[in-house]
Structures are given as structure tokens and as C-alpha cells.
Coordinates of C-alpha atoms in Angstrom, one line a residue:
X681 CA 5.6 -33.4 59.7
X682 CA 6.8 -36.6 58.0
X683 CA 9.8 -34.8 56.5
X684 CA 10.8 -33.3 59.9
X685 CA 10.5 -36.8 61.5
X686 CA 12.6 -38.4 58.8
X687 CA 15.4 -35.8 59.2
X688 CA 15.3 -36.3 63.0
X689 CA 15.5 -40.1 62.7
X690 CA 18.5 -39.9 60.4
X691 CA 20.3 -37.4 62.8
X692 CA 19.6 -40.0 65.6
X693 CA 21.1 -42.7 63.4
X694 CA 24.3 -40.8 62.9
X695 CA 24.7 -40.3 66.7
X696 CA 24.2 -44.0 67.3
X697 CA 26.9 -44.8 64.7
X698 CA 29.3 -42.4 66.3
X699 CA 28.7 -44.1 69.7
X700 CA 29.3 -47.5 68.2
X701 CA 32.6 -46.5 66.6
X702 CA 33.9 -45.1 70.0
X703 CA 33.0 -48.3 71.7
X704 CA 34.7 -50.3 69.0
X705 CA 37.8 -48.4 69.6
X706 CA 37.7 -49.3 73.3
X707 CA 37.2 -52.9 72.8
X708 CA 40.9 -53.8 72.5
X709 CA 41.6 -52.8 76.2
X710 CA 40.4 -56.1 77.7
X711 CA 37.7 -58.8 78.1
X712 CA 35.6 -56.6 80.3
X713 CA 35.7 -53.8 77.9
X714 CA 34.7 -56.0 75.0
X715 CA 31.7 -57.4 76.9
X716 CA 30.6 -53.9 77.8
X717 CA 31.0 -52.9 74.2
X718 CA 28.9 -55.8 73.0
X719 CA 26.2 -54.9 75.5
X720 CA 26.3 -51.3 74.4
X721 CA 26.0 -52.2 70.8
X722 CA 23.0 -54.4 71.5
X723 CA 21.4 -51.6 73.4
X724 CA 22.2 -49.2 70.6
X725 CA 20.6 -51.6 68.0
X726 CA 17.5 -51.9 70.1
X727 CA 17.2 -48.1 70.5
X728 CA 17.8 -47.6 66.8
X729 CA 15.0 -50.1 66.0
X730 CA 12.6 -48.3 68.4
X731 CA 13.5 -45.0 67.0
X732 CA 12.8 -46.2 63.4
X733 CA 9.5 -47.9 64.2
X734 CA 7.9 -45.6 66.9
X735 CA 6.8 -43.0 64.3
X736 CA 5.9 -45.2 61.4
X737 CA 2.5 -43.6 60.8
X738 CA 4.3 -40.4 59.7
X739 CA 6.0 -42.5 57.0
X740 CA 2.7 -44.1 56.0
X741 CA 1.2 -40.7 55.5
X742 CA 4.1 -39.2 53.5
X743 CA 2.8 -37.8 50.2
X744 CA 5.2 -40.0 48.1
X745 CA 4.1 -43.2 49.9
X746 CA 0.4 -42.4 49.5
X747 CA 0.8 -41.6 45.9
X748 CA 2.6 -44.9 45.3
X749 CA -0.2 -46.7 47.2
X750 CA -2.8 -45.0 45.0
X751 CA -1.1 -46.0 41.8
X752 CA -0.8 -49.6 43.0
X753 CA -4.4 -49.8 44.0
X754 CA -5.5 -48.3 40.6
X755 CA -3.3 -50.7 38.6
X756 CA -4.6 -53.7 40.5
X757 CA -8.2 -52.6 39.7
X758 CA -10.5 -55.0 41.6
X759 CA -14.1 -54.9 42.5
X760 CA -15.8 -52.3 44.8
X761 CA -16.3 -53.0 48.5
X762 CA -19.4 -52.5 50.5
X763 CA -19.7 -48.8 49.8
X764 CA -19.8 -49.4 46.0
X765 CA -16.9 -47.0 45.3
X766 CA -14.9 -48.1 42.2
X767 CA -11.2 -47.6 41.7
X768 CA -12.0 -45.0 39.1
X769 CA -13.8 -42.9 41.7
X770 CA -10.9 -43.0 44.2
X771 CA -9.0 -40.0 42.8
X772 CA -12.0 -37.7 43.2
X773 CA -12.6 -39.0 46.8
X774 CA -8.9 -38.3 47.7
X775 CA -9.1 -34.8 46.4
X776 CA -12.0 -34.1 48.6
X777 CA -11.2 -36.2 51.7
X778 CA -7.5 -36.8 51.5
X779 CA -6.4 -34.5 54.3
X780 CA -9.1 -35.9 56.6
X781 CA -7.9 -39.4 55.9
X782 CA -4.3 -38.4 56.7
X783 CA -5.4 -36.7 59.9
X784 CA -7.4 -39.8 61.1
X785 CA -4.3 -42.0 60.4
X786 CA -2.0 -39.7 62.2
X787 CA -4.1 -39.4 65.3
X788 CA -5.0 -43.2 65.2
X789 CA -8.8 -42.6 64.9
X790 CA -9.1 -44.2 61.4
X791 CA -11.9 -46.8 61.3
X792 CA -12.0 -49.3 58.4
X793 CA -15.2 -50.6 56.9
X794 CA -16.2 -54.3 56.9
X795 CA -15.1 -56.3 53.9
X796 CA -17.5 -57.6 51.4
X797 CA -17.7 -61.4 51.4
X798 CA -17.4 -63.1 48.0
X799 CA -17.4 -66.9 47.5
X800 CA -15.1 -68.3 44.8
X801 CA -14.7 -71.9 43.7
X802 CA -11.5 -73.7 44.8
X803 CA -9.6 -75.9 42.3
X804 CA -9.9 -78.9 44.6
X805 CA -13.6 -78.4 45.1
X806 CA -15.8 -76.4 47.4
X807 CA -15.5 -72.6 47.8
X808 CA -13.1 -70.1 49.4
X809 CA -14.3 -66.9 50.9
X810 CA -12.6 -63.7 49.8
X811 CA -13.0 -60.4 51.7
X812 CA -13.0 -57.4 49.4
X813 CA -12.1 -54.2 51.3
X814 CA -13.4 -50.8 50.2
X815 CA -11.0 -49.0 47.8
X816 CA -10.1 -46.5 50.6
X817 CA -9.2 -49.3 52.9
X818 CA -7.2 -51.0 50.2
X819 CA -5.3 -47.6 49.8
X820 CA -4.6 -47.5 53.5
X821 CA -3.5 -51.2 53.6
X822 CA -1.2 -50.7 50.6
X823 CA 0.4 -47.6 52.2
X824 CA 1.0 -49.5 55.4
X825 CA 2.4 -52.5 53.5
X826 CA 4.9 -50.3 51.6
X827 CA 6.3 -49.1 55.0
X828 CA 6.2 -52.4 56.8
X829 CA 7.4 -54.8 54.1
X830 CA 11.0 -53.4 53.9
X831 CA 11.2 -53.7 57.7
X832 CA 9.7 -57.1 58.2
X833 CA 10.5 -59.1 55.0
X834 CA 14.3 -59.1 55.5
X835 CA 13.8 -61.0 58.8
X836 CA 11.9 -63.9 57.0
X837 CA 13.4 -67.3 56.4
X838 CA 15.3 -68.0 53.2
X839 CA 13.0 -71.1 52.8
X840 CA 9.9 -68.9 52.5
X841 CA 8.9 -68.1 48.9
X842 CA 5.3 -67.0 48.8
X843 CA 4.2 -63.3 48.3
X844 CA 7.7 -61.9 48.7
X845 CA 9.6 -59.5 46.3
X846 CA 12.1 -61.3 44.1
X847 CA 10.8 -64.8 45.1
X848 CA 8.4 -67.1 43.3
X849 CA 7.0 -70.6 43.1
X850 CA 9.6 -71.8 40.6
X851 CA 12.4 -70.9 43.1
X852 CA 10.6 -73.0 45.8
X853 CA 10.3 -75.9 43.4
X854 CA 14.0 -75.7 42.4
X855 CA 15.0 -75.8 46.1
X856 CA 12.6 -78.7 46.8
X857 CA 14.1 -80.6 43.8
X858 CA 17.6 -80.1 45.2
X859 CA 16.5 -81.6 48.5
X860 CA 15.1 -84.6 46.8
X861 CA 18.2 -85.0 44.6
X862 CA 20.2 -85.2 47.9
X863 CA 18.3 -88.3 48.9
X864 CA 15.4 -86.7 50.9
X865 CA 12.7 -88.6 49.0
X866 CA 10.1 -88.5 51.8
X867 CA 7.9 -85.4 52.2
X868 CA 6.0 -84.2 55.3
X869 CA 3.2 -82.4 53.6
X870 CA 0.8 -80.8 56.0
X871 CA -2.3 -78.7 55.2
X872 CA -3.3 -76.0 57.7
X873 CA -7.1 -76.1 57.9
X874 CA -8.7 -72.8 56.8
X875 CA -5.5 -70.9 57.6
X876 CA -6.7 -67.4 56.7
X877 CA -10.0 -67.9 58.6
X878 CA -8.4 -69.1 61.8
X879 CA -5.5 -66.8 62.5
X880 CA -5.6 -65.8 66.1
X881 CA -5.6 -62.0 66.4
X882 CA -3.7 -61.9 69.7
X883 CA -1.0 -64.2 68.5
X884 CA -0.6 -62.3 65.2
X885 CA -0.5 -58.8 66.8
X886 CA 2.2 -60.0 69.2
X887 CA 4.3 -60.8 66.2
X888 CA 3.6 -57.5 64.6
X889 CA 4.5 -55.7 67.8
X890 CA 8.0 -57.3 67.6
X891 CA 8.7 -55.0 64.6
X892 CA 6.3 -52.0 65.2
X893 CA 6.5 -49.7 68.2
X894 CA 4.0 -47.1 66.8
X895 CA 0.8 -47.7 68.9
X896 CA -1.3 -45.8 66.4
X897 CA -0.3 -48.2 63.6
X898 CA -0.8 -51.3 65.8
X899 CA -4.3 -50.1 66.7
X900 CA -5.2 -49.6 63.0
X901 CA -3.9 -53.0 62.0
X902 CA -5.9 -54.5 64.8
X903 CA -9.0 -52.7 63.5
X904 CA -8.4 -53.9 60.0
X905 CA -8.3 -57.5 61.3
X906 CA -11.5 -57.0 63.4
X907 CA -13.4 -54.9 60.9
X908 CA -15.9 -57.8 60.2
X909 CA -17.5 -59.2 57.1
X910 CA -20.7 -58.1 55.4
X911 CA -22.8 -61.1 54.5
X912 CA -26.0 -60.3 52.6
X913 CA -26.3 -56.9 54.3
X914 CA -25.5 -58.3 57.8
X915 CA -22.3 -57.4 59.5
X916 CA -20.5 -60.3 61.1
X917 CA -17.7 -59.4 63.5
X918 CA -14.4 -61.3 63.3
X919 CA -12.7 -62.6 66.3
X920 CA -10.1 -64.6 64.4
X921 CA -8.8 -64.7 60.8
X922 CA -7.3 -62.3 58.3
X923 CA -9.5 -61.8 55.2
X924 CA -8.0 -62.8 51.9
X925 CA -8.2 -60.0 49.4
X926 CA -6.5 -57.1 51.2
X927 CA -3.0 -56.0 50.3
X928 CA -1.7 -56.4 53.8
X929 CA -2.9 -60.0 54.4
X930 CA 0.0 -61.9 52.7
X931 CA 2.6 -60.0 54.8
X932 CA 0.7 -60.8 58.0
X933 CA 0.3 -64.4 57.0
X934 CA 4.0 -64.7 56.4
X935 CA 4.8 -63.0 59.6
X936 CA 2.7 -65.5 61.6
X937 CA 4.1 -68.5 59.8
X938 CA 7.7 -67.2 60.2
X939 CA 7.6 -68.7 63.7
X940 CA 7.1 -72.1 62.0
X941 CA 10.0 -71.4 59.7
X942 CA 12.4 -70.5 62.5
X943 CA 11.4 -73.6 64.5
X944 CA 12.1 -75.8 61.5
X945 CA 15.5 -74.0 60.9
X946 CA 16.4 -74.4 64.6
X947 CA 15.8 -78.2 64.3
X948 CA 17.9 -78.4 61.1
X949 CA 15.1 -79.4 58.8
X950 CA 15.1 -78.9 55.0
X951 CA 11.8 -77.4 53.9
X952 CA 10.1 -75.0 51.5
X953 CA 7.1 -72.9 52.4
X954 CA 4.9 -71.0 49.9
X955 CA 2.3 -69.1 51.9
X956 CA 0.5 -71.7 54.0
X957 CA 1.7 -74.6 51.8
X958 CA 4.7 -76.1 53.6
X959 CA 6.7 -79.3 52.7
X960 CA 9.5 -80.7 54.8
X961 CA 11.9 -83.2 53.2
X962 CA 13.4 -86.1 55.1
X963 CA 15.0 -89.4 54.3
X964 CA 12.7 -92.0 55.8
X965 CA 9.0 -92.5 56.5
X966 CA 9.7 -93.0 60.3
X967 CA 11.6 -89.7 60.5
X968 CA 8.7 -88.0 58.6
X969 CA 6.1 -89.3 61.1
X970 CA 8.1 -88.0 64.0
X971 CA 8.4 -84.6 62.3
X972 CA 4.7 -84.5 61.5
X973 CA 3.7 -85.2 65.1
X974 CA 6.0 -82.5 66.5
X975 CA 5.0 -79.9 63.9
X976 CA 1.3 -80.5 64.6
X977 CA 1.9 -79.9 68.3
X978 CA 3.9 -76.8 67.5
X979 CA 1.2 -75.3 65.2
X980 CA -1.6 -76.0 67.6
X981 CA 0.1 -75.0 70.9
X982 CA 2.2 -72.0 69.7
X983 CA 0.3 -70.6 66.8
X984 CA -3.3 -71.8 67.6
X985 CA -3.6 -73.3 64.1
X986 CA -5.0 -76.7 63.2
X987 CA -3.7 -79.2 60.7
X988 CA -6.2 -80.9 58.5
X989 CA -5.4 -84.7 58.9
X990 CA -7.4 -85.6 55.7
X991 CA -5.2 -83.5 53.5
X992 CA -1.9 -84.0 55.3
X993 CA 0.4 -87.0 54.9
X994 CA 3.9 -88.4 55.2
X995 CA 4.7 -90.0 51.8
X996 CA 7.2 -90.5 49.1
X997 CA 7.5 -87.3 47.0
X998 CA 6.1 -88.7 43.8
X999 CA 2.8 -89.5 45.7
X1000 CA 2.2 -85.8 46.6
X1001 CA 2.1 -82.5 44.7
X1002 CA 3.7 -79.2 45.5
X1003 CA 2.6 -76.0 43.8
X1004 CA 0.9 -77.9 41.0
X1005 CA 4.1 -80.0 40.2
X1006 CA 5.0 -83.5 41.2
X1007 CA 8.5 -84.2 42.4
X1008 CA 10.1 -87.3 41.1
X1009 CA 13.0 -89.4 42.4
X1010 CA 16.4 -87.8 41.5
X1011 CA 14.9 -84.3 41.7
X1012 CA 13.1 -84.2 38.4
X1013 CA 9.8 -82.4 38.1
X1014 CA 6.6 -83.5 36.5
X1015 CA 3.1 -82.1 36.3
X1016 CA 0.7 -83.3 39.0
X1017 CA -2.3 -85.3 37.6
X1018 CA -4.6 -82.9 39.4
X1019 CA -3.1 -80.0 37.6
X1020 CA -3.8 -81.6 34.2
X1021 CA -7.3 -82.4 35.3
X1022 CA -7.9 -78.8 36.3
X1023 CA -6.5 -77.6 33.0
X1024 CA -8.9 -79.9 31.1
X1025 CA -11.8 -78.6 33.2
X1026 CA -11.0 -75.0 32.2
X1027 CA -10.5 -76.0 28.5
X1028 CA -13.9 -77.8 28.6
X1029 CA -15.5 -74.6 29.8
X1030 CA -13.8 -72.5 27.1
X1031 CA -14.7 -74.9 24.3
X1032 CA -18.3 -75.7 25.3
X1033 CA -20.2 -76.3 22.1
X1034 CA -23.3 -74.2 23.1
X1035 CA -21.5 -71.0 23.9
X1036 CA -22.6 -69.3 20.7
X1037 CA -19.2 -67.6 19.9
X1038 CA -17.0 -67.8 16.8
X1039 CA -14.1 -70.3 16.6
X1040 CA -11.8 -67.3 16.3
X1041 CA -12.9 -65.9 19.7
X1042 CA -12.8 -69.4 21.3
X1043 CA -9.2 -69.9 20.1
X1044 CA -8.2 -66.4 21.4
X1045 CA -9.6 -67.3 24.9
X1046 CA -8.0 -70.7 24.8
X1047 CA -4.6 -69.2 23.8
X1048 CA -4.7 -66.8 26.8
X1049 CA -5.2 -69.8 29.2
X1050 CA -2.9 -72.4 27.7
X1051 CA 0.0 -69.9 27.1
X1052 CA 0.1 -69.0 30.8
X1053 CA -0.4 -72.6 31.9
X1054 CA 2.4 -74.1 29.9
X1055 CA 4.7 -71.2 30.8
X1056 CA 4.2 -72.0 34.5
X1057 CA 4.8 -75.8 33.9
X1058 CA 7.9 -75.2 31.6
X1059 CA 10.2 -76.9 34.1
X1060 CA 8.3 -80.2 34.2
X1061 CA 9.3 -83.2 32.1
X1062 CA 6.0 -83.4 30.2
X1063 CA 6.6 -83.4 26.5
X1064 CA 4.4 -86.5 25.8
X1065 CA 1.7 -85.3 28.1
X1066 CA 1.5 -82.0 26.3
X1067 CA 1.3 -83.6 22.9
X1068 CA -1.6 -85.7 24.1
X1069 CA -3.3 -82.6 25.5
X1070 CA -2.7 -80.8 22.1
X1071 CA -4.5 -83.6 20.3
X1072 CA -7.4 -83.5 22.8
X1073 CA -7.8 -79.7 22.3
X1074 CA -7.8 -80.0 18.5
X1075 CA -10.5 -82.7 18.7
X1076 CA -12.6 -80.4 21.0
X1077 CA -12.2 -77.6 18.4
X1078 CA -13.0 -79.8 15.5
X1079 CA -16.2 -80.9 17.3
X1080 CA -17.1 -77.2 17.8
X1081 CA -16.5 -76.3 14.2
X1082 CA -18.5 -79.2 12.8
X1083 CA -21.4 -78.4 15.1
X1084 CA -21.4 -74.8 14.0
X1085 CA -22.1 -76.0 10.4
X1086 CA -25.4 -77.5 11.9
X1087 CA -26.7 -79.1 8.7
X1088 CA -25.3 -81.9 6.4
X1089 CA -25.1 -79.6 3.4
X1090 CA -23.1 -77.0 5.3
X1091 CA -20.8 -79.7 6.6
X1092 CA -20.2 -81.0 3.1
X1093 CA -19.4 -77.5 1.8
X1094 CA -17.0 -76.8 4.6
X1095 CA -15.1 -80.1 4.2
X1096 CA -14.9 -79.9 0.4
X1097 CA -13.7 -76.3 0.6
X1098 CA -10.8 -77.6 2.8
X1099 CA -9.8 -80.3 0.3
X1100 CA -11.8 -83.3 1.4
X1101 CA -13.0 -85.3 -1.7
X1102 CA -16.7 -85.0 -2.3
X1103 CA -17.6 -88.6 -1.8
X1104 CA -15.7 -88.6 1.6
X1105 CA -17.2 -85.3 2.7
X1106 CA -20.7 -86.6 1.8
X1107 CA -20.1 -89.7 3.9
X1108 CA -19.3 -87.7 7.0
X1109 CA -22.0 -85.2 6.4
X1110 CA -24.6 -88.0 6.2
X1111 CA -23.6 -90.1 9.2
X1112 CA -25.7 -90.1 12.3
X1113 CA -22.8 -90.3 14.7
X1114 CA -22.4 -87.7 17.4
X1115 CA -20.3 -84.6 17.1
X1116 CA -17.5 -86.0 19.3
X1117 CA -17.2 -89.1 17.1
X1118 CA -17.3 -87.0 13.9
X1119 CA -14.4 -84.9 15.2
X1120 CA -12.2 -88.0 15.3
X1121 CA -12.9 -89.1 11.7
X1122 CA -10.2 -89.0 8.9
X1123 CA -12.3 -86.4 7.1
X1124 CA -12.2 -84.0 10.1
X1125 CA -8.5 -84.6 10.5
X1126 CA -7.8 -83.9 6.8
X1127 CA -9.9 -80.7 6.7
X1128 CA -8.8 -79.4 10.1
X1129 CA -5.2 -80.5 10.3
X1130 CA -2.5 -79.3 12.7
X1131 CA -1.3 -76.9 10.0
X1132 CA -4.9 -75.6 9.6
X1133 CA -5.1 -74.9 13.3
X1134 CA -1.7 -73.2 13.2
X1135 CA -3.1 -70.9 10.5
X1136 CA -6.1 -70.1 12.8
X1137 CA -3.6 -68.9 15.4
X1138 CA -4.0 -71.8 17.9
X1139 CA -1.1 -72.0 20.3
X1140 CA 0.4 -75.5 20.5
X1141 CA 1.4 -76.5 24.1
X1142 CA 4.1 -78.8 23.0
X1143 CA 5.6 -76.3 20.6
X1144 CA 5.6 -73.5 23.2
X1145 CA 7.0 -75.9 25.8
X1146 CA 9.8 -76.9 23.4
X1147 CA 10.7 -73.2 23.0
X1148 CA 11.5 -73.0 26.7
X1149 CA 13.8 -76.0 26.7
X1150 CA 17.6 -75.6 26.5

């Protein structure tokens, strides 16, 4: 069925192209003919769009598309939903129920399950609720996403960078830095309060309907939004919001906020948006305050979203952060203090002295975190900050290793084995100072030097950072 539809669509496209070429040939006969041609071309484009999007469910259900969706869901892994089915069990379920799934999608009767609510800590404090769909619903969402994304994504703003193919946070930061370098040193930084929880379903579906004419697909997307959340065995219906955790949510979020992007473009503003994090760059505080007031009205009246006044501000760029970085005058980038504080919090958790794991395993876990962290912040001017962080990490590890010795005799043996003179090792082993103070002594530094940590395989942030610099 899907193949027949695809062939029919392409036949239709060829006919449209022939009509367009005939009209183009007639356009030189006069102004009236040119106007008629333009009108005909607009009608042809609209008919082409309707033809391409009125039978999207057949494309969703094509074997190749469903196979790609299955491979993506399997590679993403993820926790089971409310039915307890794991990703590993999905293949067997598809073999038994795959045809029934396709039939329910094609006739529009598919009913998604509620998502499982999971609370995760936010870096800034508090918790964020994720909704974990069942693996079958994730398969369906992924199959829909693969069809809709090539249709909808090309219509998005060039200033939108989040959750889009070929775009990333570093590109957004580079663009923001260029705006600051041009002299736009004031940022309008607004935070949309609980964005994913407060998306208005009617407003969102109106945006989806601009691109999708297949009523079956529109019904199923609506059901996915309204499927509800399972809290402690109780199903709670959703009347607004799009649950974070499903493959389709990022595309829907970008689709809704594309109205904001287009409004900013129409007004000639310079901005960067990454998901619901949007910064607008202007030259003066007064201009920024005007922009903030008008954008708050737009978001509340047009998109039914609310701006959090406590987390939003008009300020000079160095006073705010964007995607973990801090923009500096002249367009340079630095690491935001909060990003360093979060990194330290994570390192503290890894190097906790009562974890009861070997130093080797601790270093392995630490390397996995700091390697990714410094890779993300490689564009920041932060050489000195990373050197200080390296020193702090080594002190944490010295503290752990000394505590693992437990008794003075073991500390003495450990230090002397690493070249510390006996009298000096005996002095540290016999002191009543705490482990943190012991880790800063000359004996600890001599035994567990920077070279010693390098031999243990510890990744140095400053060395890794230097490798990225030109």
C-alpha cells in the first residue's frame, strides 16, 4: 500500500512540474499573464504540499521506516515504560504483533499508553519530571519523527539550534559571540516557566496541522499528547504539556517555538535559541527592556506560555550564562561559574572517600566525566581555571588514597615505597591532622606527584584542553 501511494505521489509531482513549465512559458505575454502564472504556481505548490502530506501514515508504516525506527529505539536503549517491556523484548513483540500495530496506525485507531513519570534532579536545584513512554510507543513516535522531521525542520529559523540535525550548542555559541563582537553587549535572557509542562495542546496541534494534512496522523499525535502520566499506579490525564522523554517531543517543542523565532526575525532582532533557552542580543539596556516586555506579551497571548520573572533578565552579557558558557565583551567565551560549581559537585560524588572502590576504578569514572566536560568547554578561555581544577582533583584523590591506607603503618609503607624519606613519612603517618589536610602536605605531593597520577591514567583537564587549542 505504501509503495503504491509513493508511486502515485511522484506521478502527481511530475504532472505539477509540467503544468508549472507551461505557465512559465506563457509568462512573457504580459502583466496579466504573469500574475495569473504566479497565482497558478502558488495553487500548484499548495496542491503539491497537500498531496505529499495527506497520506503520511502510509509513509510512517513503510517497512523501511519502521525498521529504521526499531534500530534507533534499540540503540537508544532506555528504561521500560508502564508495561515493563524492555528494549530487548521489543523484537519478539513486533514479530507477533507487528501487523496489528501497522493496521491500527493506518486506520487511525492506535491508542498510546500513559507515560511513566520519573523525577530527575535539575543542575540548578529541584527536580524535573520525565515521561518515559512504553517501548512500543517510542517505536511509533520515532517512526512518525522520521517522516515529519524532513518536512518540518527545513521551515525552522536559522537561529534555532537545539535538537536539529547538523546543529549543536557550539554553533549557537559561535553565533552569539559574533553578535556580541558586533557591539550587542546586552542580552535579553528569558526563561519560559515549565515549558514542556505548559504547552497548550490546541495551539500546538494548530501548528502541526500547518504541515500535516493526514487526519489519522493528527489524531494519533493528539493522543500521544493526551495519553496521560502514571504516578504511583494512578493515571493522571494531561490537558497541557508534552512529556519530556519521547522521541517526538523535541520536534514538537521546536515547532511551537518557531512562531517566536519568526516574530523575532520579522522585527529584525539578533537572537539564538536552543530548545526553550532563547537569548536576544541588543545594544542598550533600554532597548532590551522594551524587547523583554513585548516578547513576554507575545509568548503569553499568542503561545499561551509564561515567562519566569525570577530567572529572566535584561543584563550585560558577562552577567548571564548561555548553554553553560559565559559570553565576554568582544565576543570571547568563558566558563560560567555555575558550570564549574556543577562540575565540582559531580567530582565530589565520584571521589567520595566512603565509596569503598579502588583508586583505579575511581580514576576511570572521573576520566569519563572530565573528558566529556572539557571537550564541551574547549572553546572557552579557561586555561588557568582548569589548572586550578586539576590541582583540586589531585588533592581529592590524594585524600582518598591516604584514607585507603587506614593505619599509620600502612601510610608509612605507602609513602616510603614512593620515595618519601623514612623520617618524613613517619611524620605524616603519625600526625593527627584530618585526611584533607594530610593530602596537602609536601609528603603527599612528593609521593603522589603529577607524574604519578599520569602513570595511574588520570586525565588532566588542562592538558586535554591544550590539545584542542590551535
